[in-house]
CSV table of C-alpha atoms and ligand atoms in Angstrom, one decimal:
chain,number,residue,atom,x,y,z
G,21,MET,CA,-9.6,-6.8,26.1
G,22,LYS,CA,-5.9,-5.8,25.3
G,23,ILE,CA,-5.0,-5.4,21.6
G,24,LEU,CA,-1.5,-5.1,20.2
G,25,SER,CA,-1.2,-3.7,16.7
G,26,VAL,CA,1.8,-4.1,14.5
G,27,VAL,CA,2.8,-1.8,11.7
G,28,GLY,CA,6.1,-1.7,9.8
G,29,THR,CA,6.0,0.1,6.5
G,30,ARG,CA,4.3,3.0,5.0
G,31,PRO,CA,1.0,1.5,3.6
G,32,ASN,CA,0.3,0.0,7.1
G,33,TYR,CA,-0.1,3.2,8.7
G,34,MET,CA,-3.3,4.2,6.8
G,35,LYS,CA,-4.7,0.8,7.4
G,36,ILE,CA,-4.2,0.7,11.2
G,37,ALA,CA,-5.2,4.5,11.9
G,38,PRO,CA,-9.0,4.2,11.7
G,39,LEU,CA,-8.8,0.9,13.7
G,40,ILE,CA,-6.8,2.5,16.5
G,41,GLU,CA,-9.4,5.4,16.7
G,42,GLU,CA,-12.4,2.9,16.7
G,43,PHE,CA,-10.8,0.8,19.5
G,44,GLU,CA,-10.2,4.0,21.5
G,45,LYS,CA,-13.9,5.0,21.2
G,46,HIS,CA,-14.6,1.7,22.9
G,47,LYS,CA,-12.0,2.2,25.6
G,48,VAL,CA,-10.0,-0.9,24.5
G,49,GLU,CA,-6.6,-1.1,26.1
G,50,GLN,CA,-4.0,-0.7,23.1
G,51,VAL,CA,-0.4,-1.3,22.4
G,52,LEU,CA,1.1,-0.1,19.1
G,53,VAL,CA,4.2,-1.7,17.9
G,54,HIS,CA,6.4,-0.3,14.9
G,55,THR,CA,8.7,-3.0,13.7
G,56,GLY,CA,11.0,-0.3,12.0
G,57,GLN,CA,11.0,-2.0,8.6
G,58,HIS,CA,10.4,1.5,7.3
G,59,TYR,CA,12.5,4.0,9.3
G,60,ASP,CA,13.1,7.3,7.2
G,61,LYS,CA,11.4,10.0,8.4
G,62,LYS,CA,9.4,10.4,4.9
G,63,MET,CA,8.3,6.7,5.0
G,64,SER,CA,7.4,6.8,8.6
G,65,LYS,CA,7.2,9.6,11.1
G,66,LEU,CA,5.8,12.1,8.5
G,67,PHE,CA,2.7,9.6,8.1
G,68,PHE,CA,2.1,9.5,11.9
G,69,GLU,CA,2.1,13.3,11.9
G,70,ASP,CA,-0.3,13.5,8.9
G,71,LEU,CA,-2.6,10.9,10.2
G,72,GLN,CA,-2.5,11.9,13.7
G,73,LEU,CA,-1.3,8.4,14.8
G,74,PRO,CA,-0.2,8.1,18.5
G,75,LYS,CA,3.4,7.6,18.6
G,76,PRO,CA,4.3,3.8,18.7
G,77,ASP,CA,4.6,2.4,22.3
G,78,ILE,CA,7.5,0.2,21.1
G,79,ASN,CA,9.9,0.3,18.0
G,80,LEU,CA,11.6,-2.9,17.3
G,81,GLY,CA,14.1,-1.1,15.1
G,82,VAL,CA,14.6,-3.9,12.7
G,83,GLY,CA,15.5,-1.9,9.5
G,84,SER,CA,16.2,-3.0,6.0
G,85,GLY,CA,17.4,-6.5,5.1
G,86,SER,CA,16.4,-9.7,3.4
G,87,TYR,CA,13.0,-11.5,4.2
G,88,GLU,CA,15.0,-13.8,6.5
G,89,GLU,CA,16.8,-11.1,8.2
G,90,GLN,CA,13.7,-8.8,8.8
G,91,THR,CA,11.4,-11.6,10.0
G,92,ILE,CA,14.0,-13.3,12.2
G,93,LYS,CA,14.6,-10.1,14.1
G,94,ILE,CA,11.0,-9.1,14.2
G,95,LYS,CA,10.2,-12.5,15.7
G,96,LYS,CA,12.9,-12.5,18.3
G,97,ASN,CA,12.1,-8.9,19.5
G,98,LEU,CA,8.3,-9.3,19.3
G,99,LYS,CA,8.2,-12.5,21.3
G,100,LYS,CA,9.7,-10.7,24.2
G,101,ILE,CA,7.0,-7.9,24.0
G,102,LEU,CA,4.0,-10.4,23.6
G,103,THR,CA,5.3,-12.4,26.4
G,104,ARG,CA,5.4,-9.2,28.6
G,105,GLU,CA,2.4,-7.4,27.4
G,106,LYS,CA,0.0,-10.6,27.2
G,107,PRO,CA,-2.5,-9.1,24.7
G,108,ASN,CA,-5.8,-11.0,23.9
G,109,LEU,CA,-5.2,-10.3,20.2
G,110,VAL,CA,-2.7,-9.1,17.7
G,111,VAL,CA,-4.0,-7.1,14.6
G,112,VAL,CA,-1.9,-7.0,11.4
G,113,VAL,CA,-2.6,-5.4,8.3
G,114,GLY,CA,-1.7,-5.9,4.7
G,115,ASP,CA,1.1,-8.0,3.3
G,116,VAL,CA,4.3,-6.9,4.0
G,117,ASN,CA,7.2,-8.8,5.8
G,118,SER,CA,6.2,-7.3,9.0
G,119,THR,CA,2.7,-8.5,8.8
G,120,VAL,CA,3.7,-12.1,8.5
G,121,ALA,CA,6.4,-12.1,10.9
G,122,ALA,CA,4.0,-10.5,13.6
G,123,ALA,CA,1.2,-13.0,12.8
G,124,GLU,CA,3.6,-16.1,13.0
G,125,VAL,CA,5.0,-15.0,16.4
G,126,ALA,CA,1.6,-14.2,17.9
G,127,HIS,CA,0.3,-17.8,16.4
G,128,GLU,CA,3.2,-19.5,18.0
G,129,LEU,CA,2.6,-18.2,21.3
G,130,GLY,CA,-1.2,-18.9,21.2
G,131,ILE,CA,-2.3,-15.6,21.0
G,132,LYS,CA,-5.3,-15.0,18.5
G,133,VAL,CA,-4.6,-13.0,15.3
G,134,ALA,CA,-6.9,-10.8,13.2
G,135,HIS,CA,-5.7,-10.0,9.5
G,136,VAL,CA,-6.9,-7.0,8.0
G,137,GLU,CA,-7.0,-7.0,4.3
G,138,ALA,CA,-7.3,-10.9,4.2
G,139,GLY,CA,-7.8,-13.0,1.1
G,140,LEU,CA,-6.4,-11.0,-1.8
G,141,ARG,CA,-4.5,-13.2,-4.3
G,142,SER,CA,-2.5,-12.1,-7.3
G,143,PHE,CA,-1.8,-15.9,-7.9
G,144,ASP,CA,1.7,-14.9,-8.4
G,145,ARG,CA,4.0,-16.4,-5.9
G,146,THR,CA,7.1,-14.6,-7.2
G,147,MET,CA,5.9,-11.6,-5.5
G,148,PRO,CA,7.1,-11.5,-1.8
G,149,GLU,CA,3.6,-10.0,-0.8
G,150,GLU,CA,1.6,-13.1,-2.2
G,151,VAL,CA,3.5,-15.5,0.0
G,152,ASN,CA,3.3,-13.3,2.9
G,153,ARG,CA,-0.5,-13.0,2.4
G,154,ILE,CA,-0.9,-16.8,2.1
G,155,ARG,CA,1.0,-17.5,5.1
G,156,THR,CA,-0.7,-14.8,7.0
G,157,ASP,CA,-4.1,-15.9,6.2
G,158,GLU,CA,-3.3,-19.6,7.1
G,159,ILE,CA,-2.7,-18.8,10.7
G,160,SER,CA,-5.2,-15.9,11.2
G,161,ASP,CA,-8.1,-16.4,13.5
G,162,PHE,CA,-10.1,-13.3,12.2
G,163,LEU,CA,-9.9,-12.6,8.4
G,164,PHE,CA,-11.3,-9.3,7.3
G,165,THR,CA,-11.7,-9.0,3.6
G,166,THR,CA,-12.1,-5.8,1.5
G,167,GLU,CA,-13.7,-7.3,-1.5
G,168,LYS,CA,-15.7,-10.7,-2.1
G,169,SER,CA,-12.9,-12.2,-4.1
G,170,GLY,CA,-11.1,-12.4,-0.9
G,171,ASN,CA,-13.8,-14.4,0.7
G,172,GLU,CA,-14.0,-16.7,-2.4
G,173,ASN,CA,-10.2,-17.2,-2.3
G,174,LEU,CA,-10.1,-18.0,1.4
G,175,VAL,CA,-12.8,-20.5,1.2
G,176,LYS,CA,-11.3,-22.3,-1.8
G,177,GLU,CA,-8.2,-22.6,0.3
G,178,GLY,CA,-10.3,-24.2,3.0
G,179,VAL,CA,-10.4,-21.5,5.5
G,180,SER,CA,-13.6,-21.8,7.7
G,181,LYS,CA,-16.3,-19.5,6.7
G,182,GLU,CA,-16.9,-18.4,10.1
G,183,LYS,CA,-13.5,-16.8,10.4
G,184,VAL,CA,-13.9,-14.6,7.2
G,185,HIS,CA,-15.7,-11.3,7.6
G,186,PHE,CA,-16.3,-9.0,4.5
G,187,VAL,CA,-16.1,-5.6,6.1
G,188,GLY,CA,-14.8,-3.1,3.4
G,189,ASN,CA,-11.6,-1.2,3.3
G,190,VAL,CA,-9.9,0.6,6.2
G,191,MET,CA,-7.4,2.3,3.7
G,192,ILE,CA,-10.5,4.1,2.2
G,193,ASP,CA,-11.8,5.0,5.8
G,194,THR,CA,-8.6,7.0,6.0
G,195,LEU,CA,-9.0,8.4,2.6
G,196,LEU,CA,-12.5,9.5,3.2
G,197,LYS,CA,-11.5,11.1,6.3
G,198,HIS,CA,-8.5,13.1,5.2
G,199,LYS,CA,-9.9,14.0,1.7
G,200,GLU,CA,-11.0,17.5,2.6
G,201,LYS,CA,-8.0,18.3,4.5
G,202,SER,CA,-5.6,17.1,1.7
G,203,ASP,CA,-7.5,19.7,-0.6
G,204,SER,CA,-5.7,22.4,1.4
G,205,SER,CA,-2.2,20.9,0.7
G,206,ASN,CA,0.0,23.4,-1.2
G,207,ILE,CA,1.9,20.7,-3.2
G,208,LEU,CA,0.4,21.7,-6.5
G,209,GLU,CA,1.8,25.2,-5.9
G,210,LYS,CA,5.1,23.9,-4.7
G,211,LEU,CA,5.6,21.9,-7.9
G,212,ASN,CA,4.0,24.5,-10.2
G,213,LEU,CA,1.2,22.3,-11.4
G,214,GLU,CA,-2.1,22.9,-12.8
G,215,LYS,CA,-5.0,20.5,-11.9
G,216,SER,CA,-5.3,17.6,-14.5
G,217,SER,CA,-2.1,18.8,-16.5
G,218,TYR,CA,0.1,16.1,-15.2
G,219,CYS,CA,0.3,12.3,-14.3
G,220,SER,CA,1.9,10.8,-11.3
G,221,LEU,CA,4.1,7.7,-11.0
G,222,THR,CA,5.0,5.4,-8.1
G,223,LEU,CA,7.2,2.6,-8.7
G,224,HIS,CA,8.9,0.4,-6.1
G,225,ARG,CA,8.1,-3.5,-6.9
G,226,PRO,CA,11.2,-5.7,-7.1
G,227,SER,CA,10.0,-7.1,-10.5
G,228,ASN,CA,10.1,-3.5,-11.9
G,229,VAL,CA,13.1,-2.0,-10.3
G,230,ASP,CA,15.5,-4.5,-9.0
G,231,ASN,CA,16.7,-5.8,-12.5
G,232,LYS,CA,18.4,-3.4,-15.0
G,233,GLU,CA,16.5,-4.4,-18.0
G,234,ASP,CA,13.1,-4.2,-16.5
G,235,PHE,CA,13.8,-0.8,-15.0
G,236,GLU,CA,15.1,0.4,-18.4
G,237,ASN,CA,12.1,-0.8,-20.0
G,238,ILE,CA,10.1,1.4,-17.7
G,239,LEU,CA,12.3,4.3,-18.2
G,240,SER,CA,11.7,4.0,-21.9
G,241,ILE,CA,8.0,4.0,-21.3
G,242,LEU,CA,8.2,7.3,-19.3
G,243,GLU,CA,10.4,8.8,-21.9
G,244,LYS,CA,7.8,8.6,-24.4
G,245,ILE,CA,5.0,9.7,-21.9
G,246,GLN,CA,6.7,12.7,-20.5
G,247,GLU,CA,6.9,14.0,-24.4
G,248,LYS,CA,3.1,14.6,-23.9
G,249,ILE,CA,2.5,15.3,-20.3
G,250,LYS,CA,4.4,16.2,-17.1
G,251,VAL,CA,5.1,13.1,-15.0
G,252,ILE,CA,5.7,13.6,-11.3
G,253,PHE,CA,7.5,10.8,-9.5
G,254,PRO,CA,7.8,10.9,-5.9
G,255,ILE,CA,10.5,8.3,-5.6
G,256,HIS,CA,10.7,5.3,-3.3
G,257,PRO,CA,14.0,4.7,-1.4
G,258,ARG,CA,14.4,1.2,-3.0
G,259,THR,CA,13.8,2.7,-6.6
G,260,LYS,CA,16.2,5.7,-5.9
G,261,LYS,CA,19.0,3.4,-4.7
G,262,ASN,CA,18.5,1.1,-7.8
G,263,LEU,CA,18.3,4.2,-10.2
G,264,GLU,CA,21.9,5.1,-8.9
G,265,LYS,CA,23.2,1.6,-8.9
G,266,PHE,CA,22.5,1.1,-12.5
G,267,GLY,CA,23.7,4.6,-13.4
G,268,PHE,CA,20.3,5.9,-15.0
G,269,ASP,CA,20.9,9.3,-13.8
G,270,ASP,CA,22.0,10.7,-17.1
G,271,LYS,CA,19.1,9.2,-18.8
G,272,LEU,CA,16.8,11.0,-16.4
G,273,LYS,CA,18.2,14.2,-16.9
G,274,THR,CA,17.4,14.1,-20.7
G,275,MET,CA,13.7,13.8,-19.6
G,276,GLU,CA,12.7,17.4,-19.2
G,277,ASN,CA,9.0,16.7,-18.1
G,278,LEU,CA,9.9,14.0,-15.5
G,279,ILE,CA,10.0,15.8,-12.2
G,280,ILE,CA,11.4,13.6,-9.4
G,281,THR,CA,10.5,14.3,-5.7
G,282,GLY,CA,11.3,12.5,-2.5
G,283,PRO,CA,8.5,10.5,-0.9
G,284,LEU,CA,5.5,12.6,0.0
G,285,GLY,CA,3.5,12.7,3.0
G,286,TYR,CA,0.0,11.3,3.1
G,287,LEU,CA,-1.8,14.7,2.7
G,288,ASP,CA,0.4,16.0,0.0
G,289,PHE,CA,0.4,12.8,-2.0
G,290,LEU,CA,-3.6,12.4,-1.8
G,291,CYS,CA,-3.9,16.0,-3.2
G,292,LEU,CA,-1.4,15.1,-6.0
G,293,MET,CA,-3.2,11.9,-6.7
G,294,THR,CA,-6.7,13.7,-6.8
G,295,ASN,CA,-5.6,16.2,-9.3
G,296,SER,CA,-3.8,14.0,-11.5
G,297,LYS,CA,-4.9,13.2,-15.1
G,298,PHE,CA,-4.1,9.7,-14.5
G,299,MET,CA,-1.6,7.5,-12.2
G,300,LEU,CA,1.1,5.1,-13.2
G,301,THR,CA,1.8,2.8,-10.6
G,302,ASP,CA,3.0,-0.7,-9.4
G,303,SER,CA,1.5,-0.2,-6.0
G,304,GLY,CA,-1.5,-2.4,-4.4
G,305,GLY,CA,-3.1,0.5,-2.5
G,306,ILE,CA,-3.1,3.1,-5.2
G,307,GLN,CA,-5.3,0.8,-7.5
G,308,GLU,CA,-7.7,1.1,-4.6
G,309,GLU,CA,-7.4,4.9,-4.0
G,310,THR,CA,-7.7,5.8,-7.4
G,311,THR,CA,-10.8,3.9,-7.8
G,312,VAL,CA,-12.5,5.9,-5.1
G,313,LEU,CA,-11.2,9.1,-6.5
G,314,GLY,CA,-12.3,8.3,-10.0
G,315,VAL,CA,-8.7,8.9,-11.4
G,316,PRO,CA,-7.7,6.5,-14.0
G,317,CYS,CA,-4.9,4.3,-13.0
G,318,ILE,CA,-2.5,2.3,-15.4
G,319,THR,CA,-1.3,-0.5,-13.3
G,320,LEU,CA,2.3,-1.5,-14.4
G,321,ARG,CA,1.9,-5.2,-13.5
G,322,LYS,CA,0.7,-8.4,-15.1
G,323,ASN,CA,-1.7,-9.2,-12.4
G,324,THR,CA,-3.6,-7.7,-9.5
G,325,GLU,CA,-4.7,-9.2,-6.2
G,326,ARG,CA,-7.6,-6.3,-6.2
G,327,PRO,CA,-9.8,-7.4,-9.1
G,328,VAL,CA,-12.7,-5.3,-8.1
G,329,THR,CA,-10.7,-2.2,-9.0
G,330,VAL,CA,-10.4,-3.5,-12.6
G,331,GLU,CA,-14.1,-4.8,-12.8
G,332,GLN,CA,-15.8,-1.9,-11.1
G,333,GLY,CA,-13.2,0.9,-10.6
G,334,THR,CA,-10.7,3.0,-12.7
G,335,ASN,CA,-7.9,0.6,-12.8
G,336,LEU,CA,-6.4,-0.4,-16.1
G,337,LEU,CA,-4.2,-3.6,-15.6
G,338,VAL,CA,-1.9,-2.8,-18.6
G,339,SER,CA,1.3,-4.8,-17.8
G,340,VAL,CA,4.8,-3.2,-18.5
G,341,ASN,CA,4.6,-3.8,-22.3
G,342,LYS,CA,6.0,-0.4,-23.7
G,343,ASN,CA,3.5,-0.2,-26.6
G,344,LYS,CA,0.5,-1.0,-24.5
G,345,VAL,CA,1.3,1.4,-21.6
G,346,VAL,CA,2.1,4.2,-24.0
G,347,GLU,CA,-0.9,3.6,-26.1
G,348,LYS,CA,-3.2,3.6,-23.0
G,349,ALA,CA,-1.6,6.8,-21.7
G,350,PHE,CA,-2.0,8.7,-24.9
G,351,GLU,CA,-5.6,7.6,-24.9
G,352,ILE,CA,-6.3,9.1,-21.5
G,353,ILE,CA,-4.5,12.2,-22.3
G,354,ASN,CA,-6.4,12.7,-25.5
G,355,ASN,CA,-9.8,12.0,-23.6
G,356,LYS,CA,-10.4,9.1,-25.7
G,357,ILE,CA,-11.2,6.8,-22.8
G,358,ASN,CA,-13.8,6.7,-20.3
G,359,VAL,CA,-12.9,4.4,-17.3
G,360,ALA,CA,-15.7,2.6,-15.3
G,361,ASN,CA,-16.2,4.2,-11.8
G,362,LYS,CA,-18.3,2.5,-9.3
G,363,ILE,CA,-17.2,2.6,-5.6
G,364,PRO,CA,-16.8,-1.2,-4.7
G,365,GLU,CA,-19.3,-2.5,-1.9
G,366,LEU,CA,-18.5,-1.4,1.7
G,367,TRP,CA,-15.9,1.2,0.7
G,368,ASP,CA,-17.8,3.7,2.6
G,369,GLY,CA,-15.7,4.7,5.6
G,370,LYS,CA,-17.0,2.3,8.1
G,371,ALA,CA,-14.9,-0.7,7.7
G,372,ALA,CA,-13.0,-0.1,10.9
G,373,GLU,CA,-16.5,0.1,12.8
G,374,ARG,CA,-17.4,-3.2,11.3
G,375,ILE,CA,-14.3,-4.9,12.3
G,376,VAL,CA,-14.3,-3.6,15.9
G,377,ASN,CA,-17.9,-4.7,16.1
G,378,VAL,CA,-16.8,-8.3,15.1
G,379,LEU,CA,-14.0,-8.4,17.5
G,380,LEU,CA,-15.7,-7.1,20.4
G,381,SER,CA,-19.0,-9.0,20.1
F,7,UD1,C1,7.8,-2.9,1.4
F,7,UD1,C2,6.7,-3.9,1.2
F,7,UD1,C3,5.9,-3.7,0.0
F,7,UD1,C4,5.3,-2.4,0.2
F,7,UD1,C5,6.3,-1.3,0.3
F,7,UD1,C6,5.6,0.0,0.4
F,7,UD1,C7,7.8,-6.2,1.7
F,7,UD1,C8,8.0,-7.5,1.2
F,7,UD1,N1,7.4,-5.3,0.8
F,7,UD1,O1,8.6,-2.8,0.2
F,7,UD1,O2,5.0,-4.8,-0.1
F,7,UD1,O3,4.4,-2.1,-0.8
F,7,UD1,O4,7.0,-1.7,1.5
F,7,UD1,O5,6.8,1.0,0.4
F,7,UD1,O6,7.6,-6.2,3.0
F,7,UD1,N2,14.4,1.9,2.5
F,7,UD1,C9,14.9,3.0,2.9
F,7,UD1,N3,14.2,3.8,3.9
F,7,UD1,C10,13.1,3.2,4.5
F,7,UD1,C11,12.6,1.9,4.0
F,7,UD1,C12,13.4,1.1,3.2
F,7,UD1,O7,15.9,3.4,2.5
F,7,UD1,O8,12.5,3.9,5.4
F,7,UD1,C13,15.3,1.3,1.3
F,7,UD1,C14,16.3,0.2,1.9
F,7,UD1,O9,17.2,0.2,1.1
F,7,UD1,C15,15.5,-1.0,1.7
F,7,UD1,C16,14.8,-0.7,0.5
F,7,UD1,O10,14.3,0.4,0.6
F,7,UD1,O11,16.6,-2.1,1.4
F,7,UD1,C17,13.5,-1.9,0.5
F,7,UD1,O12,12.8,-1.8,1.7
F,7,UD1,P1,12.0,-3.0,2.3
F,7,UD1,O13,11.6,-2.9,3.7
F,7,UD1,O14,12.6,-4.5,1.7
F,7,UD1,O15,10.6,-3.0,1.5
F,7,UD1,P2,10.1,-2.0,0.2
F,7,UD1,O16,10.6,-2.1,-1.0
F,7,UD1,O17,9.9,-0.7,1.0
């Protein structure tokens, strides 16, 4: 058995890490390919170090670009690698451009594809990730889901039940494995923070940061919130670029309680998140991580592809309506809200073990 795994962006690394470890236990021959979609040290190498991931065997070096530019380059370069390496299976994770491009080229070459984190649906096709998810699932041979909604969505789309396996959440495998280590991070001292005395923010969805008015609306929300609590904002490169493009620097300077840092490594960010009074985010993964950590999460989106985090976890799907977000944040700050907190089924640190059992059986 020879397995070729593909990663491309920051959220992919924590999903692949436990699988690589598990394949290694079973002495499976492995090749790790990085597409190079994310290339900054802080968006890539730092995570390989924190997660003790092996250095990728191959980096396709595709870099930034439009969906077409990225996928065409990935497919062209990966085709050569797959033809040379001849793996029995290609493993892809998540929903980024690298995921779908790698799945497509493997499928075209007749190589079986396993999609980890299959079946999630926001039912919003304006999100590039939603289109990537649907396409990847359509052509995958093994579909591993993190929550039951994923199984239901896939069956409704006509995927045969035999291909779908509810296994839990590999990203939570990684979180549970690194939680203790992250507790010794010195990020709170570095930023001069007391536990629970601040909230943290991540923001990078095109729908929130690519358009001036939408981004301005978010800034007006932050302006209000930082009057009551410190807001720590490890900024994504896309968001930073747009802040500069839209000339928002001066506005930011007036917000004394908004602290901007560069992107943080995995362990520092996990520590920051664990000790936050609450999170403000438009990320997918953070909705899941906060659910496991028991930290309230205000999601700055209209929808979520991860409904279990709302039904059972700490996720408050609030949208980007200024009044609603500010009201919810103030409720949390004033301890007027108790968020539900049940750990979703099979989010127990053993998802990778289940996946590898299926693949090797
Ligand atoms: C991608 C994923 C998104 C995921 C996110 C996590 C897609 C469609 N989107 O979004 O689902 O949640 O990663 O971060 O695949 N840039 C850098 N350095 C880097 C990487 C990016 O400066 O290392 C800048 C570039 O200006 C680039 C922009 O960020 O144009 C956006 O990068 P891109 O690869 O398009 O996707 P993300 O916005 O990071």
